[in-house]
Amino acid sequence: RPTFSLLHPLTVLESSGCNNFTQVAFNISAGASNEVDQQLSFQVVSIEPPSLLSNHPCGCSSCPPLSIDPVTGIAIFEVVEHEVGNFTVEVQLQDNGGSERGGENISVVQRLEVVIQPVNDRPSFLVNNFDVYERQELSHEEIPGAAVNISAGISPDEQGQ
């Protein structure tokens, strides 16, 4: 039976783009010494909630939302822009040795916890168009409505600021 270990928990930053994390999976083994030549592959059993991951990570339209390389243990995924929270990925490791004669070619399912931490987004606003007339004397003028669409930041976690 194949075996492996997972890093716990994995922390990423909000809107961090394409992520390649080294050694997310480690101690990767095909099983007994007579199985070392078998090909291994990680299978994603579930992602909960799936809404925090991009369906096409790193611009790859044919790639799954999350993949783990069975040789290096590198996990590749992309979190959705401006979202924070946690998600859980259940994975298992499978070899190509089959299960004849009572063999086992699929590992026990393991969970990878991923925490998406917020980053402070820059505030934004727009300036309304208005006419300015020069006066001879210096004065302080307040112009109501000069700044509009004022936002603490684009992410939902910025709204309390």
CSV table of N, CA and C in Angstrom, one decimal:
chain,number,residue,atom,x,y,z
A,1,ARG,N,0.9,-1.2,0.0
A,1,ARG,CA,0.0,0.0,0.0
A,1,ARG,C,0.9,1.2,0.0
A,2,PRO,N,0.6,2.2,-0.9
A,2,PRO,CA,1.4,3.5,-0.9
A,2,PRO,C,1.1,4.3,0.4
A,3,THR,N,2.1,5.0,0.8
A,3,THR,CA,2.0,5.9,2.0
A,3,THR,C,2.6,7.3,1.7
A,4,PHE,N,2.2,8.2,2.5
A,4,PHE,CA,2.8,9.6,2.4
A,4,PHE,C,2.4,10.4,3.6
A,5,SER,N,3.0,11.5,3.8
A,5,SER,CA,2.6,12.4,4.9
A,5,SER,C,2.3,13.8,4.3
A,6,LEU,N,1.5,14.6,5.0
A,6,LEU,CA,1.2,15.9,4.5
A,6,LEU,C,1.6,17.0,5.5
A,7,LEU,N,2.0,18.2,5.0
A,7,LEU,CA,2.3,19.3,5.8
A,7,LEU,C,1.0,19.9,6.3
A,8,HIS,N,1.0,20.3,7.6
A,8,HIS,CA,-0.3,20.8,8.3
A,8,HIS,C,0.0,22.0,9.1
A,9,PRO,N,-0.8,23.0,9.1
A,9,PRO,CA,-1.6,23.4,8.0
A,9,PRO,C,-0.7,24.2,7.0
A,10,LEU,N,-1.3,24.4,5.8
A,10,LEU,CA,-0.6,25.2,4.7
A,10,LEU,C,-1.2,26.5,4.7
A,11,THR,N,-0.4,27.6,4.8
A,11,THR,CA,-0.9,29.0,4.9
A,11,THR,C,-0.5,29.7,3.6
A,12,VAL,N,-1.5,30.4,3.0
A,12,VAL,CA,-1.3,31.2,1.8
A,12,VAL,C,-1.9,32.5,2.0
A,13,LEU,N,-1.5,33.5,1.2
A,13,LEU,CA,-2.0,34.9,1.3
A,13,LEU,C,-3.1,35.1,0.3
A,14,GLU,N,-4.1,35.9,0.7
A,14,GLU,CA,-5.2,36.2,-0.2
A,14,GLU,C,-4.6,36.8,-1.5
A,15,SER,N,-5.3,36.5,-2.6
A,15,SER,CA,-4.9,37.0,-3.9
A,15,SER,C,-3.5,36.7,-4.3
A,16,SER,N,-2.9,35.6,-3.8
A,16,SER,CA,-1.5,35.3,-4.0
A,16,SER,C,-1.2,34.7,-5.4
A,17,GLY,N,-2.2,34.5,-6.2
A,17,GLY,CA,-1.9,34.0,-7.6
A,17,GLY,C,-1.6,32.5,-7.6
A,18,CYS,N,-0.8,32.2,-8.6
A,18,CYS,CA,-0.4,30.8,-8.8
A,18,CYS,C,0.6,30.3,-7.7
A,19,ASN,N,0.2,29.3,-7.0
A,19,ASN,CA,1.0,28.8,-5.8
A,19,ASN,C,1.7,27.5,-6.1
A,20,ASN,N,3.0,27.4,-5.9
A,20,ASN,CA,3.7,26.1,-6.0
A,20,ASN,C,4.4,26.0,-4.7
A,21,PHE,N,3.9,25.1,-3.9
A,21,PHE,CA,4.4,24.8,-2.5
A,21,PHE,C,5.2,23.6,-2.5
A,22,THR,N,6.5,23.7,-2.1
A,22,THR,CA,7.4,22.5,-2.0
A,22,THR,C,7.1,21.7,-0.8
A,23,GLN,N,7.3,20.4,-1.0
A,23,GLN,CA,7.2,19.4,0.1
A,23,GLN,C,5.8,19.5,0.9
A,24,VAL,N,4.7,19.7,0.2
A,24,VAL,CA,3.4,19.6,0.8
A,24,VAL,C,3.2,18.2,1.2
A,25,ALA,N,3.6,17.3,0.3
A,25,ALA,CA,3.5,15.8,0.5
A,25,ALA,C,5.0,15.4,0.6
A,26,PHE,N,5.3,14.5,1.6
A,26,PHE,CA,6.6,14.1,1.8
A,26,PHE,C,6.5,12.6,2.3
A,27,ASN,N,7.7,12.0,2.5
A,27,ASN,CA,7.7,10.6,2.9
A,27,ASN,C,6.9,9.7,1.9
A,28,ILE,N,6.9,10.1,0.6
A,28,ILE,CA,6.1,9.4,-0.4
A,28,ILE,C,6.8,8.0,-0.7
A,29,SER,N,6.0,7.0,-0.6
A,29,SER,CA,6.5,5.6,-0.8
A,29,SER,C,5.4,4.8,-1.6
A,30,ALA,N,5.9,4.0,-2.5
A,30,ALA,CA,5.0,3.0,-3.2
A,30,ALA,C,4.7,1.9,-2.3
A,31,GLY,N,5.4,1.6,-1.3
A,31,GLY,CA,5.1,0.5,-0.4
A,31,GLY,C,6.3,-0.3,-0.1
A,32,ALA,N,6.1,-1.6,-0.2
A,32,ALA,CA,7.2,-2.6,0.1
A,32,ALA,C,8.3,-2.4,-0.9
A,33,SER,N,9.5,-3.0,-0.6
A,33,SER,CA,10.7,-2.8,-1.5
A,33,SER,C,10.5,-3.4,-2.9
A,34,ASN,N,9.6,-4.4,-3.0
A,34,ASN,CA,9.4,-5.0,-4.3
A,34,ASN,C,8.4,-4.1,-5.2
A,35,GLU,N,7.9,-3.0,-4.6
A,35,GLU,CA,7.0,-2.1,-5.3
A,35,GLU,C,7.6,-0.8,-5.8
A,36,VAL,N,8.9,-0.6,-5.6
A,36,VAL,CA,9.5,0.7,-5.8
A,36,VAL,C,9.5,1.1,-7.3
A,37,ASP,N,9.3,0.2,-8.2
A,37,ASP,CA,9.2,0.6,-9.6
A,37,ASP,C,7.8,1.0,-10.1
A,38,GLN,N,6.8,0.9,-9.2
A,38,GLN,CA,5.5,1.3,-9.6
A,38,GLN,C,5.3,2.8,-9.7
A,39,GLN,N,4.5,3.2,-10.6
A,39,GLN,CA,4.2,4.6,-10.9
A,39,GLN,C,3.1,5.1,-9.8
A,40,LEU,N,3.4,6.3,-9.3
A,40,LEU,CA,2.4,6.8,-8.3
A,40,LEU,C,1.7,8.1,-8.8
A,41,SER,N,0.5,8.3,-8.3
A,41,SER,CA,-0.2,9.5,-8.6
A,41,SER,C,-1.1,9.9,-7.5
A,42,PHE,N,-1.2,11.2,-7.2
A,42,PHE,CA,-2.1,11.7,-6.2
A,42,PHE,C,-3.5,11.9,-6.8
A,43,GLN,N,-4.5,11.5,-6.0
A,43,GLN,CA,-5.9,11.7,-6.4
A,43,GLN,C,-6.5,12.6,-5.4
A,44,VAL,N,-7.2,13.7,-5.9
A,44,VAL,CA,-7.9,14.6,-5.0
A,44,VAL,C,-9.3,14.0,-4.9
A,45,VAL,N,-9.7,13.6,-3.6
A,45,VAL,CA,-11.0,13.0,-3.3
A,45,VAL,C,-12.0,14.0,-3.2
A,46,SER,N,-11.7,15.1,-2.5
A,46,SER,CA,-12.7,16.2,-2.3
A,46,SER,C,-11.9,17.5,-1.9
A,47,ILE,N,-12.6,18.6,-2.2
A,47,ILE,CA,-12.2,20.0,-1.8
A,47,ILE,C,-13.4,20.6,-1.2
A,48,GLU,N,-13.3,21.1,0.0
A,48,GLU,CA,-14.4,21.7,0.7
A,48,GLU,C,-14.0,22.9,1.4
A,49,PRO,N,-14.6,24.1,1.1
A,49,PRO,CA,-15.5,24.4,0.0
A,49,PRO,C,-14.7,24.6,-1.2
A,50,PRO,N,-15.2,24.2,-2.4
A,50,PRO,CA,-14.4,24.3,-3.6
A,50,PRO,C,-14.4,25.8,-4.1
A,51,SER,N,-15.3,26.6,-3.6
A,51,SER,CA,-15.4,28.0,-4.1
A,51,SER,C,-14.1,28.8,-3.8
A,52,LEU,N,-13.2,28.4,-3.0
A,52,LEU,CA,-12.0,29.2,-2.7
A,52,LEU,C,-10.9,28.9,-3.6
A,53,LEU,N,-11.0,27.9,-4.5
A,53,LEU,CA,-10.0,27.6,-5.5
A,53,LEU,C,-10.4,27.9,-6.9
A,54,SER,N,-9.4,28.4,-7.7
A,54,SER,CA,-9.7,28.7,-9.1
A,54,SER,C,-9.9,27.3,-9.8
A,55,ASN,N,-10.8,27.3,-10.7
A,55,ASN,CA,-11.1,26.1,-11.5
A,55,ASN,C,-10.0,25.8,-12.5
A,56,HIS,N,-9.2,26.8,-12.9
A,56,HIS,CA,-8.1,26.7,-13.9
A,56,HIS,C,-6.9,27.4,-13.3
A,57,PRO,N,-6.2,26.7,-12.4
A,57,PRO,CA,-5.0,27.3,-11.7
A,57,PRO,C,-3.9,27.6,-12.7
A,58,CYS,N,-3.3,28.8,-12.4
A,58,CYS,CA,-2.1,29.2,-13.1
A,58,CYS,C,-2.3,29.3,-14.6
A,59,GLY,N,-3.5,29.6,-15.0
A,59,GLY,CA,-3.8,29.8,-16.5
A,59,GLY,C,-4.0,28.5,-17.2
A,60,CYS,N,-4.0,27.3,-16.6
A,60,CYS,CA,-4.1,26.0,-17.2
A,60,CYS,C,-5.5,25.6,-17.3
A,61,SER,N,-6.1,25.6,-18.5
A,61,SER,CA,-7.5,25.2,-18.6
A,61,SER,C,-7.8,23.7,-18.5
A,62,SER,N,-6.7,22.9,-18.6
A,62,SER,CA,-6.9,21.4,-18.5
A,62,SER,C,-6.4,20.9,-17.2
A,63,CYS,N,-6.0,21.7,-16.3
A,63,CYS,CA,-5.5,21.3,-15.0
A,63,CYS,C,-6.6,21.2,-13.9
A,64,PRO,N,-6.5,20.3,-13.0
A,64,PRO,CA,-7.4,20.3,-11.9
A,64,PRO,C,-7.2,21.4,-10.9
A,65,PRO,N,-8.2,21.8,-10.1
A,65,PRO,CA,-8.0,22.9,-9.2
A,65,PRO,C,-6.8,22.8,-8.3
A,66,LEU,N,-6.4,21.6,-7.9
A,66,LEU,CA,-5.2,21.4,-7.0
A,66,LEU,C,-4.6,20.0,-7.5
A,67,SER,N,-3.3,20.1,-7.6
A,67,SER,CA,-2.6,18.8,-7.9
A,67,SER,C,-1.3,18.7,-7.1
A,68,ILE,N,-0.9,17.5,-6.8
A,68,ILE,CA,0.3,17.3,-6.1
A,68,ILE,C,1.2,16.3,-6.9
A,69,ASP,N,2.5,16.7,-7.1
A,69,ASP,CA,3.4,15.9,-7.9
A,69,ASP,C,3.8,14.7,-7.0
A,70,PRO,N,3.7,13.5,-7.5
A,70,PRO,CA,4.0,12.3,-6.7
A,70,PRO,C,5.5,12.1,-6.5
A,71,VAL,N,6.4,12.8,-7.2
A,71,VAL,CA,7.8,12.6,-7.0
A,71,VAL,C,8.4,13.7,-6.1
A,72,THR,N,8.0,15.0,-6.3
A,72,THR,CA,8.5,16.1,-5.5
A,72,THR,C,7.7,16.5,-4.3
A,73,GLY,N,6.4,16.2,-4.4
A,73,GLY,CA,5.5,16.6,-3.3
A,73,GLY,C,5.0,18.0,-3.4
A,74,ILE,N,5.3,18.6,-4.6
A,74,ILE,CA,4.9,20.0,-4.8
A,74,ILE,C,3.4,20.1,-5.1
A,75,ALA,N,2.7,21.0,-4.4
A,75,ALA,CA,1.3,21.2,-4.6
A,75,ALA,C,1.1,22.5,-5.5
A,76,ILE,N,0.3,22.4,-6.5
A,76,ILE,CA,0.0,23.6,-7.4
A,76,ILE,C,-1.5,23.9,-7.3
A,77,PHE,N,-1.8,25.1,-7.0
A,77,PHE,CA,-3.2,25.6,-7.0
A,77,PHE,C,-3.2,27.1,-7.0
A,78,GLU,N,-4.3,27.7,-7.2
A,78,GLU,CA,-4.5,29.1,-7.2
A,78,GLU,C,-5.8,29.5,-6.4
A,79,VAL,N,-5.7,30.3,-5.4
A,79,VAL,CA,-6.9,30.7,-4.6
A,79,VAL,C,-7.6,31.8,-5.4
A,80,VAL,N,-8.9,31.9,-5.2
A,80,VAL,CA,-9.7,32.9,-5.9
A,80,VAL,C,-9.3,34.3,-5.3
A,81,GLU,N,-9.3,35.2,-6.2
A,81,GLU,CA,-8.9,36.6,-5.9
A,81,GLU,C,-9.8,37.2,-4.8
A,82,HIS,N,-9.3,37.9,-3.8
A,82,HIS,CA,-10.0,38.6,-2.8
A,82,HIS,C,-10.9,37.8,-1.9
A,83,GLU,N,-10.5,36.5,-1.7
A,83,GLU,CA,-11.3,35.6,-0.8
A,83,GLU,C,-10.3,35.2,0.3
A,84,VAL,N,-10.9,35.1,1.5
A,84,VAL,CA,-10.1,34.6,2.7
A,84,VAL,C,-10.9,33.5,3.3
A,85,GLY,N,-10.2,32.6,4.1
A,85,GLY,CA,-10.9,31.5,4.8
A,85,GLY,C,-10.1,30.3,4.8
A,86,ASN,N,-10.7,29.2,5.1
A,86,ASN,CA,-10.0,27.9,5.1
A,86,ASN,C,-10.7,26.9,4.2
A,87,PHE,N,-9.9,26.0,3.6
A,87,PHE,CA,-10.5,24.9,2.9
A,87,PHE,C,-9.7,23.6,3.2
A,88,THR,N,-10.4,22.5,3.0
A,88,THR,CA,-9.8,21.2,3.2
A,88,THR,C,-9.8,20.4,1.9
A,89,VAL,N,-8.6,19.8,1.7
A,89,VAL,CA,-8.5,18.9,0.5
A,89,VAL,C,-8.2,17.5,1.0
A,90,GLU,N,-9.0,16.5,0.6
A,90,GLU,CA,-8.7,15.1,0.9
A,90,GLU,C,-8.0,14.5,-0.3
A,91,VAL,N,-6.9,13.9,0.0
A,91,VAL,CA,-6.1,13.3,-1.1
A,91,VAL,C,-5.7,11.8,-0.7
A,92,GLN,N,-5.4,11.1,-1.7
A,92,GLN,CA,-4.9,9.7,-1.5
A,92,GLN,C,-3.9,9.5,-2.6
A,93,LEU,N,-3.0,8.5,-2.4
A,93,LEU,CA,-1.9,8.2,-3.3
A,93,LEU,C,-2.2,6.8,-3.9
A,94,GLN,N,-2.1,6.7,-5.2
A,94,GLN,CA,-2.4,5.4,-5.8
A,94,GLN,C,-1.2,5.0,-6.7
A,95,ASP,N,-0.9,3.6,-6.7
A,95,ASP,CA,0.1,3.1,-7.5
A,95,ASP,C,-0.5,2.3,-8.7
A,96,ASN,N,0.3,2.0,-9.7
A,96,ASN,CA,-0.3,1.3,-10.8
A,96,ASN,C,-0.1,-0.2,-10.7
A,97,GLY,N,0.2,-0.7,-9.5
A,97,GLY,CA,0.4,-2.2,-9.3
A,97,GLY,C,-0.8,-3.0,-9.2
A,98,GLY,N,-2.0,-2.4,-9.1
A,98,GLY,CA,-3.2,-3.2,-9.1
A,98,GLY,C,-3.4,-3.8,-7.7
A,99,SER,N,-4.5,-4.5,-7.6
A,99,SER,CA,-4.9,-5.1,-6.3
A,99,SER,C,-5.0,-6.6,-6.4
A,100,GLU,N,-4.4,-7.3,-7.4
A,100,GLU,CA,-4.5,-8.7,-7.5
A,100,GLU,C,-3.9,-9.4,-6.3
A,101,ARG,N,-4.3,-10.6,-6.0
A,101,ARG,CA,-3.8,-11.4,-4.9
A,101,ARG,C,-3.9,-10.6,-3.6
A,102,GLY,N,-4.9,-9.8,-3.4
A,102,GLY,CA,-5.1,-9.2,-2.1
A,102,GLY,C,-4.3,-7.9,-1.9
A,103,GLY,N,-3.6,-7.5,-2.9
A,103,GLY,CA,-2.8,-6.2,-2.8
A,103,GLY,C,-3.6,-5.0,-2.6
A,104,GLU,N,-3.0,-4.0,-2.1
A,104,GLU,CA,-3.7,-2.7,-2.0
A,104,GLU,C,-2.9,-1.6,-2.7
A,105,ASN,N,-3.5,-0.9,-3.7
A,105,ASN,CA,-2.8,0.1,-4.5
A,105,ASN,C,-3.3,1.5,-4.2
A,106,ILE,N,-4.1,1.7,-3.1
A,106,ILE,CA,-4.5,3.1,-2.8
A,106,ILE,C,-4.3,3.3,-1.3
A,107,SER,N,-3.7,4.5,-1.0
A,107,SER,CA,-3.4,4.8,0.4
A,107,SER,C,-4.6,5.2,1.2
A,108,VAL,N,-4.5,5.4,2.4
A,108,VAL,CA,-5.5,5.9,3.3
A,108,VAL,C,-5.7,7.4,2.9
A,109,VAL,N,-6.9,7.9,2.9
A,109,VAL,CA,-7.2,9.3,2.6
A,109,VAL,C,-6.6,10.2,3.7
A,110,GLN,N,-5.9,11.2,3.3
A,110,GLN,CA,-5.4,12.2,4.3
A,110,GLN,C,-6.0,13.6,3.9
A,111,ARG,N,-6.0,14.4,5.0
A,111,ARG,CA,-6.5,15.8,4.8
A,111,ARG,C,-5.4,16.8,4.9
A,112,LEU,N,-5.5,17.8,3.9
A,112,LEU,CA,-4.6,18.9,3.9
A,112,LEU,C,-5.5,20.1,4.2
A,113,GLU,N,-5.2,20.8,5.3
A,113,GLU,CA,-5.9,22.1,5.7
A,113,GLU,C,-5.1,23.3,5.1
A,114,VAL,N,-5.9,24.1,4.4
A,114,VAL,CA,-5.2,25.3,3.8
A,114,VAL,C,-5.9,26.5,4.4
A,115,VAL,N,-5.1,27.5,4.9
A,115,VAL,CA,-5.6,28.7,5.5
A,115,VAL,C,-5.2,29.9,4.5
A,116,ILE,N,-6.2,30.6,4.1
A,116,ILE,CA,-6.0,31.8,3.3
A,116,ILE,C,-6.1,33.0,4.2
A,117,GLN,N,-4.9,33.6,4.4
A,117,GLN,CA,-4.9,34.8,5.3
A,117,GLN,C,-5.1,36.1,4.5
A,118,PRO,N,-5.8,37.0,5.1
A,118,PRO,CA,-6.0,38.3,4.5
A,118,PRO,C,-4.8,39.2,4.4
A,119,VAL,N,-4.7,40.0,3.4
A,119,VAL,CA,-3.7,41.0,3.2
A,119,VAL,C,-4.4,42.4,3.2
A,120,ASN,N,-3.8,43.4,3.6
A,120,ASN,CA,-4.4,44.7,3.6
A,120,ASN,C,-4.4,45.3,2.2
A,121,ASP,N,-5.6,45.4,1.6
A,121,ASP,CA,-5.7,46.0,0.3
A,121,ASP,C,-5.7,47.6,0.4
A,122,ARG,N,-5.2,48.2,-0.7
A,122,ARG,CA,-5.1,49.6,-0.7
A,122,ARG,C,-6.6,50.2,-0.8
A,123,PRO,N,-6.8,51.3,-0.1
A,123,PRO,CA,-8.1,52.0,-0.2
A,123,PRO,C,-8.2,52.7,-1.6
A,124,SER,N,-9.4,53.0,-2.0
A,124,SER,CA,-9.5,53.7,-3.3
A,124,SER,C,-10.7,54.7,-3.3
A,125,PHE,N,-10.7,55.6,-4.2
A,125,PHE,CA,-11.7,56.6,-4.4
A,125,PHE,C,-11.6,57.2,-5.8
A,126,LEU,N,-12.7,57.8,-6.2
A,126,LEU,CA,-12.7,58.6,-7.5
A,126,LEU,C,-12.9,60.0,-7.2
A,127,VAL,N,-12.4,60.9,-8.0
A,127,VAL,CA,-12.5,62.3,-7.8
A,127,VAL,C,-13.6,62.8,-8.9
A,128,ASN,N,-14.6,63.4,-8.4
A,128,ASN,CA,-15.6,64.0,-9.3
A,128,ASN,C,-15.0,65.2,-10.1
A,129,ASN,N,-15.6,65.3,-11.2
A,129,ASN,CA,-15.2,66.5,-12.0
A,129,ASN,C,-15.9,67.7,-11.5
A,130,PHE,N,-15.2,68.8,-11.3
A,130,PHE,CA,-15.8,70.1,-10.9
A,130,PHE,C,-14.9,71.2,-11.3
A,131,ASP,N,-15.4,72.4,-11.4
A,131,ASP,CA,-14.7,73.5,-11.9
A,131,ASP,C,-14.1,74.2,-10.7
A,132,VAL,N,-12.8,74.7,-10.8
A,132,VAL,CA,-12.1,75.4,-9.8
A,132,VAL,C,-11.9,76.8,-10.3
A,133,TYR,N,-12.2,77.8,-9.6
A,133,TYR,CA,-12.0,79.2,-9.9
A,133,TYR,C,-11.0,79.8,-9.0
A,134,GLU,N,-10.0,80.5,-9.5
A,134,GLU,CA,-9.0,81.1,-8.7
A,134,GLU,C,-9.5,82.4,-8.1
A,135,ARG,N,-9.2,82.6,-6.8
A,135,ARG,CA,-9.6,83.8,-6.1
A,135,ARG,C,-8.3,84.6,-5.8
A,136,GLN,N,-8.4,85.8,-5.5
A,136,GLN,CA,-7.3,86.7,-5.2
A,136,GLN,C,-6.8,86.3,-3.8
A,137,GLU,N,-7.7,86.2,-2.8
A,137,GLU,CA,-7.2,85.9,-1.5
A,137,GLU,C,-7.2,84.4,-1.2
A,138,LEU,N,-6.3,83.9,-0.3
A,138,LEU,CA,-6.3,82.5,0.0
A,138,LEU,C,-7.4,82.2,0.9
A,139,SER,N,-8.0,81.0,0.6
A,139,SER,CA,-9.1,80.6,1.5
A,139,SER,C,-9.2,79.0,1.4
A,140,HIS,N,-9.9,78.5,2.4
A,140,HIS,CA,-10.1,77.1,2.5
A,140,HIS,C,-11.5,76.8,2.1
A,141,GLU,N,-11.6,75.9,1.1
A,141,GLU,CA,-12.9,75.6,0.6
A,141,GLU,C,-13.2,74.1,0.8
A,142,GLU,N,-14.4,73.8,1.2
A,142,GLU,CA,-14.8,72.4,1.2
A,142,GLU,C,-15.7,72.2,0.1
A,143,ILE,N,-15.5,71.1,-0.6
A,143,ILE,CA,-16.3,70.8,-1.8
A,143,ILE,C,-17.0,69.5,-1.6
A,144,PRO,N,-18.2,69.5,-1.1
A,144,PRO,CA,-18.9,68.2,-0.9
A,144,PRO,C,-19.0,67.4,-2.2
A,145,GLY,N,-18.8,66.1,-2.0
A,145,GLY,CA,-18.9,65.2,-3.1
A,145,GLY,C,-17.7,65.2,-4.1
A,146,ALA,N,-16.6,65.8,-3.7
A,146,ALA,CA,-15.4,65.8,-4.5
A,146,ALA,C,-14.8,64.4,-4.7
A,147,ALA,N,-14.9,63.7,-3.6
A,147,ALA,CA,-14.4,62.3,-3.6
A,147,ALA,C,-15.6,61.4,-3.5
A,148,VAL,N,-15.7,60.4,-4.4
A,148,VAL,CA,-16.8,59.5,-4.5
A,148,VAL,C,-16.3,58.0,-4.5
A,149,ASN,N,-17.2,57.1,-4.4
A,149,ASN,CA,-16.9,55.6,-4.4
A,149,ASN,C,-15.7,55.3,-3.5
A,150,ILE,N,-15.7,55.9,-2.3
A,150,ILE,CA,-14.7,55.7,-1.3
A,150,ILE,C,-14.8,54.2,-0.8
A,151,SER,N,-13.7,53.5,-0.8
A,151,SER,CA,-13.6,52.1,-0.4
A,151,SER,C,-12.4,51.8,0.5
A,152,ALA,N,-12.6,51.1,1.5
A,152,ALA,CA,-11.5,50.7,2.4
A,152,ALA,C,-10.6,49.6,1.7
A,153,GLY,N,-11.1,49.0,0.6
A,153,GLY,CA,-10.3,48.0,-0.1
A,153,GLY,C,-11.3,47.1,-0.9
A,154,ILE,N,-10.8,46.4,-1.8
A,154,ILE,CA,-11.7,45.6,-2.7
A,154,ILE,C,-12.2,44.3,-2.0
A,155,SER,N,-11.4,43.7,-1.1
A,155,SER,CA,-11.8,42.5,-0.5
A,155,SER,C,-12.9,42.6,0.5
A,156,PRO,N,-13.8,41.7,0.7
A,156,PRO,CA,-14.8,41.7,1.7
A,156,PRO,C,-14.3,41.9,3.1
A,157,ASP,N,-13.1,41.4,3.4
A,157,ASP,CA,-12.5,41.5,4.7
A,157,ASP,C,-12.0,42.9,5.1
A,158,GLU,N,-12.0,43.8,4.1
A,158,GLU,CA,-11.6,45.2,4.3
A,158,GLU,C,-12.7,46.1,4.8
A,159,GLN,N,-14.0,45.7,4.7
A,159,GLN,CA,-15.1,46.5,5.0
A,159,GLN,C,-15.2,47.0,6.4
A,160,GLY,N,-14.6,46.4,7.4
A,160,GLY,CA,-14.6,46.8,8.8
A,160,GLY,C,-13.6,47.9,9.1
A,161,GLN,N,-12.8,48.3,8.1
A,161,GLN,CA,-11.8,49.3,8.4
A,161,GLN,C,-12.3,50.7,8.2
